[in-house]
Amino acid sequence: MEAGALGALPPMQIRAASSLRQSCVISLRQGHVWPASPKGVVALLSPTMSCAPLMASVSLWRLCFGAPRPLSAYGRRISVRFCSSRMTLDNINRAAVDRIIRVDHAGEYGANRIYAGQMAVLGRTSVGPVIQKMWDQEKDHLKKFSELMVAFRVRPTILMPFWNVVGFALGAGTALLGREGAMACTVAVEESIAHHYNNQIRTLMEEDPEKYEELLQVIKKFRDEELEHHDIGLEHDAELAPAYAVLKKVIQAGCSAAIYLSERF
């Protein structure tokens, strides 16, 4: 809140606004106000602070029910809970969860770029709506993993700019081979992703299926949708693509390399 804005308020609200500024974290750009301490909660709920009750109630709701605020303004850790599950920053295997979320985010980002490349070439053909439907699901997958990255403070892979270019090039390049080429790419990529998701499911099941229940549900749902894309590719003549077997092996080798690198970097 700027000094000029404070000057336009009545004296009582100036005092309340100053208290709010000192005891809360304020984001004017996003319209959020977060209490930085118990004093901040009092400031937010003060009847003199008539300009903030709606933002205060929304922010307090987010703070109490799982909003990703891992650290307070004083550097104290606030436990972050994943919905209603037992997963928190304090009790999970951070190395495993970081690796899973990072690589899955990268994979879904790459899949989005592949479908973007395919749509650039085949978007106005008869197979365009089929590709668009699969792409829309991949957008949902990417959105979810982006949310999980924020919730669990996972950094993205440093290779994102590279996957941006390579993913689009792969999608557009195989689409230039025709519908069959695009679908062959879809079969190869989605088969690799489904296999990768199955490995993650086994890892989490072996560690603690109850603790990771909701993350498991997310991965299982996305795996099933990737398998649907795989089957759609086969139904649309993927196996009729030029040099299908060779093309599939090359693409899957690239997927394996991408998974390895994105997990670690």
GROMACS .gro file of C-alpha atoms in nm:
model
  265
    1MET     CA    1   0.000   0.000   0.000
    2GLU     CA    2   0.157   0.332  -0.108
    3ALA     CA    3   0.202   0.632   0.121
    4GLY     CA    4  -0.020   0.843  -0.105
    5ALA     CA    5  -0.300   0.593  -0.070
    6LEU     CA    6  -0.265   0.603   0.311
    7GLY     CA    7  -0.299   0.980   0.307
    8ALA     CA    8  -0.641   0.956   0.144
    9LEU     CA    9  -0.780   0.745   0.431
   10PRO     CA   10  -0.936   0.864   0.757
   11PRO     CA   11  -0.693   0.867   1.056
   12MET     CA   12  -0.832   0.544   1.207
   13GLN     CA   13  -0.795   0.359   0.878
   14ILE     CA   14  -0.445   0.501   0.831
   15ARG     CA   15  -0.345   0.341   1.161
   16ALA     CA   16  -0.513   0.012   1.060
   17ALA     CA   17  -0.352   0.014   0.716
   18SER     CA   18  -0.011   0.079   0.867
   19SER     CA   19  -0.062  -0.211   1.106
   20LEU     CA   20  -0.164  -0.430   0.814
   21ARG     CA   21   0.143  -0.331   0.615
   22GLN     CA   22   0.375  -0.406   0.908
   23SER     CA   23   0.223  -0.740   1.003
   24CYS     CA   24   0.112  -0.888   0.670
   25VAL     CA   25   0.252  -0.983   0.332
   26ILE     CA   26   0.063  -0.778   0.072
   27SER     CA   27   0.044  -0.850  -0.302
   28LEU     CA   28  -0.134  -0.563  -0.479
   29ARG     CA   29  -0.078  -0.726  -0.817
   30GLN     CA   30  -0.265  -1.044  -0.722
   31GLY     CA   31  -0.498  -0.889  -0.467
   32HIS     CA   32  -0.375  -1.115  -0.187
   33VAL     CA   33  -0.307  -1.037   0.179
   34TRP     CA   34  -0.138  -1.297   0.398
   35PRO     CA   35  -0.084  -1.264   0.773
   36ALA     CA   36   0.285  -1.293   0.854
   37SER     CA   37   0.221  -1.356   1.224
   38PRO     CA   38  -0.067  -1.381   1.475
   39LYS     CA   39  -0.057  -1.003   1.486
   40GLY     CA   40  -0.129  -1.005   1.114
   41VAL     CA   41  -0.444  -1.212   1.166
   42VAL     CA   42  -0.568  -0.955   1.418
   43ALA     CA   43  -0.493  -0.673   1.174
   44LEU     CA   44  -0.681  -0.847   0.895
   45LEU     CA   45  -0.987  -0.906   1.110
   46SER     CA   46  -0.989  -0.557   1.263
   47PRO     CA   47  -1.324  -0.378   1.203
   48THR     CA   48  -1.131  -0.061   1.120
   49MET     CA   49  -0.981  -0.227   0.817
   50SER     CA   50  -1.296  -0.192   0.607
   51CYS     CA   51  -1.109  -0.195   0.277
   52ALA     CA   52  -0.983  -0.551   0.321
   53PRO     CA   53  -1.248  -0.788   0.461
   54LEU     CA   54  -1.305  -0.980   0.139
   55MET     CA   55  -0.936  -1.029   0.066
   56ALA     CA   56  -0.877  -1.117   0.429
   57SER     CA   57  -1.138  -1.390   0.434
   58VAL     CA   58  -1.015  -1.539   0.109
   59SER     CA   59  -0.653  -1.530   0.219
   60LEU     CA   60  -0.726  -1.678   0.560
   61TRP     CA   61  -0.923  -1.955   0.395
   62ARG     CA   62  -0.628  -2.035   0.171
   63LEU     CA   63  -0.386  -2.023   0.459
   64CYS     CA   64  -0.594  -2.261   0.673
   65PHE     CA   65  -0.689  -2.507   0.402
   66GLY     CA   66  -0.372  -2.595   0.221
   67ALA     CA   67  -0.256  -2.292   0.021
   68PRO     CA   68   0.111  -2.328  -0.071
   69ARG     CA   69   0.277  -2.097   0.184
   70PRO     CA   70   0.574  -2.304   0.300
   71LEU     CA   71   0.751  -2.017   0.481
   72SER     CA   72   0.618  -1.727   0.682
   73ALA     CA   73   0.764  -1.379   0.649
   74TYR     CA   74   0.987  -1.461   0.945
   75GLY     CA   75   1.126  -1.775   0.783
   76ARG     CA   76   0.933  -2.019   1.000
   77ARG     CA   77   0.815  -2.333   0.821
   78ILE     CA   78   0.442  -2.371   0.771
   79SER     CA   79   0.333  -2.729   0.707
   80VAL     CA   80   0.187  -2.764   0.359
   81ARG     CA   81  -0.069  -3.039   0.316
   82PHE     CA   82  -0.167  -3.192  -0.019
   83CYS     CA   83  -0.547  -3.168  -0.007
   84SER     CA   84  -0.674  -3.414   0.254
   85SER     CA   85  -0.392  -3.666   0.232
   86ARG     CA   86  -0.109  -3.729   0.478
   87MET     CA   87   0.148  -3.572   0.243
   88THR     CA   88   0.327  -3.270   0.391
   89LEU     CA   89   0.665  -3.116   0.329
   90ASP     CA   90   0.782  -3.258   0.659
   91ASN     CA   91   0.695  -3.625   0.616
   92ILE     CA   92   0.750  -3.707   0.249
   93ASN     CA   93   1.056  -3.846   0.078
   94ARG     CA   94   1.156  -3.511  -0.068
   95ALA     CA   95   1.411  -3.650  -0.312
   96ALA     CA   96   1.162  -3.896  -0.461
   97VAL     CA   97   0.872  -3.651  -0.476
   98ASP     CA   98   1.091  -3.376  -0.625
   99ARG     CA   99   1.213  -3.614  -0.892
  100ILE     CA  100   0.863  -3.739  -0.975
  101ILE     CA  101   0.699  -3.397  -0.997
  102ARG     CA  102   0.989  -3.240  -1.189
  103VAL     CA  103   1.009  -3.508  -1.456
  104ASP     CA  104   0.631  -3.540  -1.492
  105HIS     CA  105   0.597  -3.165  -1.535
  106ALA     CA  106   0.869  -3.173  -1.799
  107GLY     CA  107   0.706  -3.469  -1.973
  108GLU     CA  108   0.365  -3.306  -1.986
  109TYR     CA  109   0.523  -2.984  -2.109
  110GLY     CA  110   0.700  -3.176  -2.385
  111ALA     CA  111   0.377  -3.355  -2.480
  112ASN     CA  112   0.201  -3.019  -2.506
  113ARG     CA  113   0.470  -2.894  -2.741
  114ILE     CA  114   0.446  -3.210  -2.952
  115TYR     CA  115   0.071  -3.167  -2.996
  116ALA     CA  116   0.122  -2.799  -3.069
  117GLY     CA  117   0.358  -2.895  -3.352
  118GLN     CA  118   0.114  -3.153  -3.486
  119MET     CA  119  -0.172  -2.903  -3.479
  120ALA     CA  120   0.039  -2.648  -3.665
  121VAL     CA  121   0.063  -2.892  -3.955
  122LEU     CA  122  -0.256  -3.100  -3.931
  123GLY     CA  123  -0.490  -2.870  -3.740
  124ARG     CA  124  -0.717  -2.807  -4.040
  125THR     CA  125  -0.731  -3.167  -4.159
  126SER     CA  126  -0.981  -3.435  -4.065
  127VAL     CA  127  -0.757  -3.558  -3.785
  128GLY     CA  128  -0.725  -3.211  -3.632
  129PRO     CA  129  -1.014  -3.250  -3.382
  130VAL     CA  130  -0.868  -3.582  -3.264
  131ILE     CA  131  -0.530  -3.424  -3.195
  132GLN     CA  132  -0.694  -3.124  -3.029
  133LYS     CA  133  -0.888  -3.345  -2.789
  134MET     CA  134  -0.570  -3.523  -2.680
  135TRP     CA  135  -0.390  -3.192  -2.652
  136ASP     CA  136  -0.662  -3.052  -2.425
  137GLN     CA  137  -0.609  -3.342  -2.184
  138GLU     CA  138  -0.235  -3.282  -2.188
  139LYS     CA  139  -0.299  -2.918  -2.097
  140ASP     CA  140  -0.491  -3.037  -1.790
  141HIS     CA  141  -0.203  -3.267  -1.698
  142LEU     CA  142   0.048  -2.983  -1.726
  143LYS     CA  143  -0.169  -2.752  -1.519
  144LYS     CA  144  -0.193  -3.007  -1.239
  145PHE     CA  145   0.180  -3.072  -1.223
  146SER     CA  146   0.245  -2.697  -1.231
  147GLU     CA  147   0.025  -2.666  -0.922
  148LEU     CA  148   0.211  -2.950  -0.750
  149MET     CA  149   0.545  -2.784  -0.824
  150VAL     CA  150   0.431  -2.475  -0.635
  151ALA     CA  151   0.274  -2.672  -0.350
  152PHE     CA  152   0.585  -2.881  -0.289
  153ARG     CA  153   0.845  -2.620  -0.386
  154VAL     CA  154   0.990  -2.826  -0.671
  155ARG     CA  155   1.205  -2.645  -0.922
  156PRO     CA  156   1.146  -2.715  -1.292
  157THR     CA  157   1.410  -2.882  -1.502
  158ILE     CA  158   1.668  -2.645  -1.648
  159LEU     CA  159   1.606  -2.812  -1.984
  160MET     CA  160   1.261  -2.657  -2.035
  161PRO     CA  161   1.375  -2.426  -2.320
  162PHE     CA  162   1.528  -2.727  -2.495
  163TRP     CA  163   1.211  -2.939  -2.459
  164ASN     CA  164   1.012  -2.644  -2.589
  165VAL     CA  165   1.196  -2.648  -2.920
  166VAL     CA  166   1.252  -3.024  -2.949
  167GLY     CA  167   0.892  -3.110  -2.861
  168PHE     CA  168   0.746  -2.876  -3.122
  169ALA     CA  169   0.996  -2.994  -3.384
  170LEU     CA  170   0.913  -3.358  -3.316
  171GLY     CA  171   0.541  -3.296  -3.341
  172ALA     CA  172   0.563  -3.089  -3.659
  173GLY     CA  173   0.824  -3.316  -3.818
  174THR     CA  174   0.625  -3.635  -3.773
  175ALA     CA  175   0.306  -3.456  -3.882
  176LEU     CA  176   0.479  -3.369  -4.211
  177LEU     CA  177   0.486  -3.745  -4.274
  178GLY     CA  178   0.107  -3.732  -4.275
  179ARG     CA  179  -0.160  -3.842  -4.032
  180GLU     CA  180   0.008  -4.180  -3.989
  181GLY     CA  181   0.339  -4.021  -3.892
  182ALA     CA  182   0.176  -3.798  -3.631
  183MET     CA  183  -0.010  -4.093  -3.483
  184ALA     CA  184   0.306  -4.304  -3.480
  185CYS     CA  185   0.470  -4.030  -3.274
  186THR     CA  186   0.171  -4.029  -3.039
  187VAL     CA  187   0.188  -4.407  -2.993
  188ALA     CA  188   0.561  -4.400  -2.921
  189VAL     CA  189   0.549  -4.108  -2.678
  190GLU     CA  190   0.238  -4.214  -2.489
  191GLU     CA  191   0.363  -4.570  -2.451
  192SER     CA  192   0.686  -4.437  -2.300
  193ILE     CA  193   0.500  -4.203  -2.064
  194ALA     CA  194   0.260  -4.476  -1.951
  195HIS     CA  195   0.553  -4.708  -1.878
  196HIS     CA  196   0.723  -4.428  -1.685
  197TYR     CA  197   0.408  -4.358  -1.482
  198ASN     CA  198   0.381  -4.727  -1.396
  199ASN     CA  199   0.735  -4.717  -1.256
  200GLN     CA  200   0.643  -4.419  -1.041
  201ILE     CA  201   0.329  -4.592  -0.915
  202ARG     CA  202   0.535  -4.893  -0.808
  203THR     CA  203   0.783  -4.669  -0.629
  204LEU     CA  204   0.515  -4.487  -0.431
  205MET     CA  205   0.323  -4.806  -0.355
  206GLU     CA  206   0.636  -4.967  -0.214
  207GLU     CA  207   0.711  -4.666   0.007
  208ASP     CA  208   0.370  -4.578   0.157
  209PRO     CA  209   0.050  -4.608  -0.051
  210GLU     CA  210  -0.162  -4.436   0.214
  211LYS     CA  211   0.064  -4.134   0.252
  212TYR     CA  212   0.093  -4.086  -0.124
  213GLU     CA  213  -0.268  -4.182  -0.201
  214GLU     CA  214  -0.372  -3.860  -0.376
  215LEU     CA  215  -0.049  -3.829  -0.575
  216LEU     CA  216  -0.100  -4.191  -0.680
  217GLN     CA  217  -0.454  -4.110  -0.792
  218VAL     CA  218  -0.326  -3.824  -1.007
  219ILE     CA  219  -0.057  -4.037  -1.171
  220LYS     CA  220  -0.293  -4.331  -1.229
  221LYS     CA  221  -0.555  -4.106  -1.389
  222PHE     CA  222  -0.301  -3.946  -1.619
  223ARG     CA  223  -0.148  -4.284  -1.706
  224ASP     CA  224  -0.490  -4.414  -1.813
  225GLU     CA  225  -0.545  -4.108  -2.032
  226GLU     CA  226  -0.202  -4.152  -2.191
  227LEU     CA  227  -0.295  -4.513  -2.272
  228GLU     CA  228  -0.616  -4.386  -2.432
  229HIS     CA  229  -0.406  -4.159  -2.654
  230HIS     CA  230  -0.187  -4.457  -2.740
  231ASP     CA  231  -0.492  -4.657  -2.848
  232ILE     CA  232  -0.629  -4.362  -3.047
  233GLY     CA  233  -0.301  -4.347  -3.236
  234LEU     CA  234  -0.325  -4.714  -3.328
  235GLU     CA  235  -0.687  -4.670  -3.435
  236HIS     CA  236  -0.580  -4.391  -3.671
  237ASP     CA  237  -0.329  -4.600  -3.866
  238ALA     CA  238  -0.009  -4.525  -3.675
  239GLU     CA  239   0.139  -4.856  -3.785
  240LEU     CA  240   0.106  -4.750  -4.149
  241ALA     CA  241   0.359  -4.470  -4.103
  242PRO     CA  242   0.680  -4.492  -4.308
  243ALA     CA  243   0.937  -4.707  -4.125
  244TYR     CA  244   0.703  -4.732  -3.827
  245ALA     CA  245   0.918  -4.970  -3.621
  246VAL     CA  246   1.234  -4.763  -3.667
  247LEU     CA  247   1.052  -4.436  -3.605
  248LYS     CA  248   0.897  -4.571  -3.286
  249LYS     CA  249   1.229  -4.695  -3.148
  250VAL     CA  250   1.405  -4.366  -3.220
  251ILE     CA  251   1.130  -4.159  -3.055
  252GLN     CA  252   1.120  -4.385  -2.750
  253ALA     CA  253   1.497  -4.369  -2.714
  254GLY     CA  254   1.465  -3.993  -2.711
  255CYS     CA  255   1.189  -4.015  -2.448
  256SER     CA  256   1.408  -4.230  -2.226
  257ALA     CA  257   1.691  -3.979  -2.251
  258ALA     CA  258   1.453  -3.692  -2.177
  259ILE     CA  259   1.319  -3.869  -1.867
  260TYR     CA  260   1.669  -3.943  -1.739
  261LEU     CA  261   1.788  -3.585  -1.786
  262SER     CA  262   1.473  -3.414  -1.653
  263GLU     CA  263   1.477  -3.620  -1.333
  264ARG     CA  264   1.829  -3.507  -1.254
  265PHE     CA  265   1.861  -3.160  -1.402
   0.00000   0.00000   0.00000
